[in-house]
mmCIF file of C-alpha atoms in Angstrom:
data_model
loop_
_atom_site.group_PDB
_atom_site.id
_atom_site.type_symbol
_atom_site.label_atom_id
_atom_site.label_comp_id
_atom_site.label_asym_id
_atom_site.label_seq_id
_atom_site.Cartn_x
_atom_site.Cartn_y
_atom_site.Cartn_z
ATOM 1 C CA MET A 1 191.620 -195.662 37.398
ATOM 2 C CA ARG A 2 190.824 -199.037 36.692
ATOM 3 C CA GLY A 3 188.482 -201.218 38.141
ATOM 4 C CA ASP A 4 190.881 -204.066 39.056
ATOM 5 C CA MET A 5 193.813 -202.912 41.561
ATOM 6 C CA SER A 6 194.520 -206.283 43.049
ATOM 7 C CA SER A 7 198.007 -206.053 41.848
ATOM 8 C CA ALA A 8 198.356 -201.877 42.609
ATOM 9 C CA ARG A 9 201.379 -200.670 44.518
ATOM 10 C CA PRO A 10 201.465 -201.205 48.430
ATOM 11 C CA ALA A 11 200.576 -197.879 49.159
ATOM 12 C CA LYS A 12 197.378 -198.068 47.223
ATOM 13 C CA ARG A 13 196.216 -201.446 48.175
ATOM 14 C CA HIS A 14 193.574 -202.323 50.897
ATOM 15 C CA PRO A 15 195.379 -202.949 53.999
ATOM 16 C CA LEU A 16 193.446 -206.533 54.468
ATOM 17 C CA ASP A 17 193.066 -207.140 50.740
ATOM 18 C CA TRP A 18 189.384 -206.547 50.860
ATOM 19 C CA TYR A 19 188.892 -206.709 46.851
ATOM 20 C CA VAL A 20 185.272 -206.895 46.118
ATOM 21 C CA ASP A 21 184.544 -210.164 43.405
ATOM 22 C CA PRO A 22 181.589 -209.450 40.655
ATOM 23 C CA ASP A 23 178.588 -211.693 41.165
ATOM 24 C CA PHE A 24 179.595 -213.547 38.187
ATOM 25 C CA CYS A 25 182.166 -214.809 39.928
ATOM 26 C CA SER A 26 180.260 -217.433 42.231
ATOM 27 C CA LEU A 27 177.690 -217.958 39.721
ATOM 28 C CA GLN A 28 179.834 -219.323 37.463
ATOM 29 C CA LEU A 29 181.276 -221.555 40.126
ATOM 30 C CA ILE A 30 177.534 -222.695 40.786
ATOM 31 C CA GLN A 31 177.310 -223.631 37.210
ATOM 32 C CA ALA A 32 180.584 -225.380 36.719
ATOM 33 C CA VAL A 33 180.607 -227.765 39.658
ATOM 34 C CA LEU A 34 178.107 -230.427 39.421
ATOM 35 C CA ASP A 35 177.714 -230.957 43.158
ATOM 36 C CA PHE A 36 176.667 -226.862 43.565
ATOM 37 C CA ALA A 37 174.806 -226.842 40.245
ATOM 38 C CA GLN A 38 172.370 -229.946 41.661
ATOM 39 C CA GLY A 39 171.259 -227.659 44.525
ATOM 40 C CA PRO A 40 172.051 -227.848 48.314
ATOM 41 C CA THR A 41 173.416 -230.908 49.676
ATOM 42 C CA GLU A 42 171.471 -232.092 52.939
ATOM 43 C CA GLY A 43 173.532 -231.514 56.038
ATOM 44 C CA LEU A 44 176.119 -229.651 54.022
ATOM 45 C CA ALA A 45 176.437 -225.556 54.184
ATOM 46 C CA ILE A 46 178.094 -223.119 52.558
ATOM 47 C CA TRP A 47 181.071 -221.155 54.695
ATOM 48 C CA ASP A 48 182.856 -218.049 53.557
ATOM 49 C CA PRO A 49 185.256 -217.052 55.899
ATOM 50 C CA CYS A 50 186.272 -214.236 54.521
ATOM 51 C CA ALA A 51 183.009 -212.712 53.843
ATOM 52 C CA GLY A 52 183.800 -208.986 53.601
ATOM 53 C CA SER A 53 180.055 -207.408 52.248
ATOM 54 C CA GLY A 54 178.892 -211.304 51.107
ATOM 55 C CA ASN A 55 179.291 -211.168 47.251
ATOM 56 C CA THR A 56 180.691 -214.592 47.116
ATOM 57 C CA LEU A 57 177.458 -215.869 49.222
ATOM 58 C CA ALA A 58 174.931 -214.063 47.508
ATOM 59 C CA TYR A 59 173.995 -216.374 44.601
ATOM 60 C CA PHE A 60 174.362 -219.395 47.072
ATOM 61 C CA ALA A 61 171.732 -218.300 49.120
ATOM 62 C CA GLU A 62 169.898 -216.991 46.179
ATOM 63 C CA HIS A 63 169.908 -221.190 44.809
ATOM 64 C CA GLY A 64 168.944 -222.190 48.494
ATOM 65 C CA PHE A 65 171.937 -222.835 50.067
ATOM 66 C CA THR A 66 172.447 -222.583 54.394
ATOM 67 C CA CYS A 67 175.592 -220.222 54.395
ATOM 68 C CA PHE A 68 177.681 -219.154 57.006
ATOM 69 C CA ALA A 69 180.036 -215.668 56.977
ATOM 70 C CA SER A 70 182.913 -214.818 58.758
ATOM 71 C CA ASP A 71 185.416 -212.211 58.745
ATOM 72 C CA VAL A 72 187.735 -210.126 60.894
ATOM 73 C CA VAL A 73 185.872 -207.016 60.130
ATOM 74 C CA ASP A 74 182.023 -206.819 59.748
ATOM 75 C CA ASN A 75 181.267 -205.203 56.723
ATOM 76 C CA PHE A 76 178.430 -207.618 55.625
ATOM 77 C CA ASP A 77 175.691 -206.098 53.502
ATOM 78 C CA TRP A 78 172.304 -207.399 54.352
ATOM 79 C CA ALA A 79 170.885 -205.845 51.554
ATOM 80 C CA LYS A 80 172.103 -208.555 49.544
ATOM 81 C CA PHE A 81 170.039 -211.177 51.065
ATOM 82 C CA ASP A 82 166.754 -209.398 51.451
ATOM 83 C CA ALA A 83 164.729 -211.507 48.922
ATOM 84 C CA PRO A 84 161.553 -213.125 50.700
ATOM 85 C CA HIS A 85 162.965 -216.646 49.627
ATOM 86 C CA VAL A 86 166.618 -216.342 50.541
ATOM 87 C CA VAL A 87 167.782 -217.825 53.873
ATOM 88 C CA ARG A 88 170.032 -214.949 55.352
ATOM 89 C CA PRO A 89 173.706 -216.368 56.468
ATOM 90 C CA VAL A 90 174.504 -216.921 59.988
ATOM 91 C CA TRP A 91 177.476 -214.210 60.265
ATOM 92 C CA PHE A 92 180.037 -214.156 63.031
ATOM 93 C CA SER A 93 183.440 -212.500 63.795
ATOM 94 C CA ALA A 94 186.585 -214.959 63.386
ATOM 95 C CA ASP A 95 189.853 -214.725 62.071
ATOM 96 C CA PHE A 96 189.765 -218.010 59.829
ATOM 97 C CA LEU A 97 193.643 -219.307 60.710
ATOM 98 C CA GLU A 98 192.776 -219.128 64.355
ATOM 99 C CA GLN A 99 189.574 -221.356 63.793
ATOM 100 C CA THR A 100 189.859 -224.910 65.092
ATOM 101 C CA SER A 101 186.789 -226.284 63.484
ATOM 102 C CA ALA A 102 183.965 -225.189 61.055
ATOM 103 C CA PRO A 103 180.533 -223.778 62.248
ATOM 104 C CA ALA A 104 178.945 -226.741 60.552
ATOM 105 C CA PRO A 105 179.663 -229.617 57.962
ATOM 106 C CA CYS A 106 180.300 -227.285 54.784
ATOM 107 C CA ASP A 107 182.022 -226.564 51.565
ATOM 108 C CA ILE A 108 184.295 -223.573 52.103
ATOM 109 C CA VAL A 109 184.105 -220.997 49.201
ATOM 110 C CA CYS A 110 186.095 -217.897 49.435
ATOM 111 C CA ASN A 111 188.054 -215.136 47.409
ATOM 112 C CA PRO A 112 190.940 -214.820 50.238
ATOM 113 C CA PRO A 113 193.418 -212.160 51.132
ATOM 114 C CA TYR A 114 196.354 -212.390 48.850
ATOM 115 C CA SER A 115 199.316 -210.579 50.097
ATOM 116 C CA TYR A 116 199.002 -208.465 53.129
ATOM 117 C CA ARG A 117 200.730 -210.739 55.209
ATOM 118 C CA LYS A 118 203.259 -212.864 53.839
ATOM 119 C CA GLY A 119 202.375 -216.268 52.427
ATOM 120 C CA ILE A 120 198.531 -215.840 53.603
ATOM 121 C CA ALA A 121 196.796 -217.130 50.502
ATOM 122 C CA GLU A 122 198.535 -220.412 50.899
ATOM 123 C CA ALA A 123 198.045 -220.507 54.587
ATOM 124 C CA PHE A 124 194.125 -219.922 54.106
ATOM 125 C CA VAL A 125 194.266 -223.091 51.597
ATOM 126 C CA ARG A 126 195.877 -225.402 53.955
ATOM 127 C CA HIS A 127 193.861 -224.370 56.791
ATOM 128 C CA ALA A 128 190.547 -224.729 54.813
ATOM 129 C CA LEU A 129 191.514 -228.223 53.550
ATOM 130 C CA THR A 130 191.636 -229.522 57.390
ATOM 131 C CA LEU A 131 188.448 -227.630 58.145
ATOM 132 C CA ALA A 132 186.358 -228.365 54.824
ATOM 133 C CA THR A 133 183.849 -231.273 55.144
ATOM 134 C CA ARG A 134 183.952 -231.654 50.951
ATOM 135 C CA ARG A 135 185.024 -228.903 48.755
ATOM 136 C CA VAL A 136 187.531 -226.277 48.932
ATOM 137 C CA CYS A 137 186.964 -223.416 46.442
ATOM 138 C CA MET A 138 189.701 -220.949 46.564
ATOM 139 C CA LEU A 139 189.247 -217.604 44.023
ATOM 140 C CA LEU A 140 192.777 -216.946 43.322
ATOM 141 C CA PRO A 141 194.843 -214.882 40.860
ATOM 142 C CA GLY A 142 196.305 -217.305 37.668
ATOM 143 C CA LYS A 143 200.009 -216.044 38.890
ATOM 144 C CA TRP A 144 199.219 -218.395 41.836
ATOM 145 C CA LEU A 145 199.747 -221.234 39.995
ATOM 146 C CA ALA A 146 203.335 -219.805 38.914
ATOM 147 C CA PRO A 147 206.464 -219.350 40.758
ATOM 148 C CA GLY A 148 207.340 -216.008 41.731
ATOM 149 C CA VAL A 149 210.386 -214.026 42.692
ATOM 150 C CA ASP A 150 210.246 -216.000 45.914
ATOM 151 C CA LYS A 151 211.297 -219.075 45.037
ATOM 152 C CA LYS A 152 211.683 -220.844 48.685
ATOM 153 C CA ARG A 153 207.704 -219.854 49.085
ATOM 154 C CA TRP A 154 206.726 -221.368 45.521
ATOM 155 C CA SER A 155 208.654 -224.333 46.234
ATOM 156 C CA ASN A 156 206.253 -225.062 49.134
ATOM 157 C CA ARG A 157 203.110 -224.087 47.388
ATOM 158 C CA SER A 158 203.958 -226.630 44.173
ATOM 159 C CA ARG A 159 204.367 -229.114 46.789
ATOM 160 C CA LEU A 160 201.092 -228.383 47.687
ATOM 161 C CA LEU A 161 199.502 -228.567 44.216
ATOM 162 C CA ARG A 162 201.493 -231.209 42.598
ATOM 163 C CA GLU A 163 202.152 -233.822 45.510
ATOM 164 C CA GLU A 164 200.523 -232.842 48.876
ATOM 165 C CA ALA A 165 196.747 -231.736 47.727
ATOM 166 C CA PRO A 166 196.170 -231.761 43.900
ATOM 167 C CA PRO A 167 193.084 -229.725 43.185
ATOM 168 C CA GLU A 168 190.244 -231.523 41.636
ATOM 169 C CA MET A 169 190.225 -228.601 39.048
ATOM 170 C CA VAL A 170 191.431 -225.139 38.403
ATOM 171 C CA LEU A 171 188.299 -223.151 36.203
ATOM 172 C CA HIS A 172 189.887 -220.251 34.229
ATOM 173 C CA TYR A 173 187.682 -217.278 33.558
ATOM 174 C CA SER A 174 187.372 -216.366 30.155
ATOM 175 C CA THR A 175 186.173 -212.651 31.103
ATOM 176 C CA ARG A 176 188.776 -211.106 33.218
ATOM 177 C CA PRO A 177 186.890 -210.114 36.431
ATOM 178 C CA SER A 178 187.392 -206.817 38.024
ATOM 179 C CA MET A 179 187.740 -206.510 41.603
ATOM 180 C CA PRO A 180 188.130 -203.137 43.422
ATOM 181 C CA PRO A 181 189.100 -202.325 46.629
ATOM 182 C CA SER A 182 185.807 -202.155 49.020
ATOM 183 C CA ASP A 183 186.908 -198.400 49.763
ATOM 184 C CA CYS A 184 186.760 -197.144 46.105
ATOM 185 C CA ILE A 185 183.747 -198.395 44.907
ATOM 186 C CA GLU A 186 181.382 -195.715 45.580
ATOM 187 C CA LEU A 187 184.235 -193.399 44.232
ATOM 188 C CA MET A 188 184.511 -195.192 41.392
ATOM 189 C CA GLY A 189 181.149 -195.702 40.268
ATOM 190 C CA ASN A 190 180.110 -197.837 37.072
ATOM 191 C CA ARG A 191 183.878 -198.022 36.542
ATOM 192 C CA ALA A 192 184.426 -200.179 39.394
ATOM 193 C CA PHE A 193 183.524 -203.869 37.802
ATOM 194 C CA ARG A 194 184.925 -202.903 34.251
ATOM 195 C CA GLY A 195 188.065 -203.110 33.011
ATOM 196 C CA GLY A 196 189.613 -205.964 34.857
ATOM 197 C CA VAL A 197 193.426 -206.467 34.122
ATOM 198 C CA ILE A 198 193.984 -209.880 36.276
ATOM 199 C CA ASP A 199 193.263 -213.480 35.104
ATOM 200 C CA TYR A 200 191.741 -215.261 37.915
ATOM 201 C CA CYS A 201 190.642 -218.545 38.445
ATOM 202 C CA TRP A 202 188.953 -220.991 40.913
ATOM 203 C CA ILE A 203 190.999 -223.582 42.492
ATOM 204 C CA VAL A 204 188.686 -226.317 43.760
ATOM 205 C CA TRP A 205 189.610 -229.538 46.133
ATOM 206 C CA ASN A 206 187.406 -232.191 47.167
ATOM 207 C CA VAL A 207 188.717 -233.542 50.710
ATOM 208 C CA GLN A 208 186.357 -236.297 50.141
ATOM 209 C CA GLU A 209 187.616 -237.764 47.254
ATOM 210 C CA PRO A 210 191.393 -236.818 46.881
ATOM 211 C CA THR A 211 192.759 -236.092 43.147
ATOM 212 C CA ALA A 212 196.085 -237.926 42.137
ATOM 213 C CA PRO A 213 198.934 -236.285 41.395
ATOM 214 C CA GLY A 214 198.632 -235.453 37.462
ATOM 215 C CA GLU A 215 194.833 -235.564 37.342
ATOM 216 C CA THR A 216 193.758 -232.139 38.124
ATOM 217 C CA ARG A 217 191.359 -230.934 35.626
ATOM 218 C CA THR A 218 191.255 -227.536 33.705
ATOM 219 C CA ILE A 219 188.285 -225.828 32.604
ATOM 220 C CA TRP A 220 187.751 -222.485 30.669
ATOM 221 C CA LEU A 221 184.932 -221.147 32.159
ATOM 222 C CA PRO A 222 182.658 -219.412 29.078
ATOM 223 C CA PRO A 223 182.794 -215.649 28.275
ATOM 224 C CA LEU A 224 180.064 -213.252 29.508
ATOM 225 C CA GLY A 225 178.105 -211.416 27.185
ATOM 226 C CA GLY A 226 178.663 -208.124 29.451
ATOM 227 C CA VAL A 227 180.540 -207.861 32.356
ATOM 228 C CA HIS A 228 178.751 -206.379 34.989
ATOM 229 C CA ALA A 229 178.710 -206.770 38.913
#
């Protein structure tokens, strides 16, 4: 069994698309986005609305950011935030697509569900753009940026990316992350976060300073010396 199963057959997929991103995913995001690399912005939190066990937020909390975490199911691993200097996130139960406001002024950063409901990733992006104070950062498979078999759905997504809300930047991983389904990690042991076979990228929007069509930056993140969770 490979670590990455986010493209597995439906029978083997996690029913809520809970695929766990390795810690380096958020670390490289923080390093690449200047506003994050400079440290917390006063009065602006980080909200992960599909937090899972908390991997995406772990490095943000480690770097001093105020964090909010929510999800439809409480699987949060508080042990990730036990260091004395880390302020623990505020967790609450919520379906993100039913939220009418953010818990505080915030950037929205998440590894959203991709496919357990038709069009759910695009729905997450569009909704996040209405709720975020400054940035929306979505961790998505690289193929999300290209047309698939559903041409009508791609047409809507293409208009979003090219015309309605072009991203500020797309950050492509040079090292493929392995994103195992949460319920298989213990069984897979040290194979869980190795052997990634899917290309992923962070798609980043700045809602305060919208990007003009055709001005999206493409950035390749540096390769890792070794792949680990």
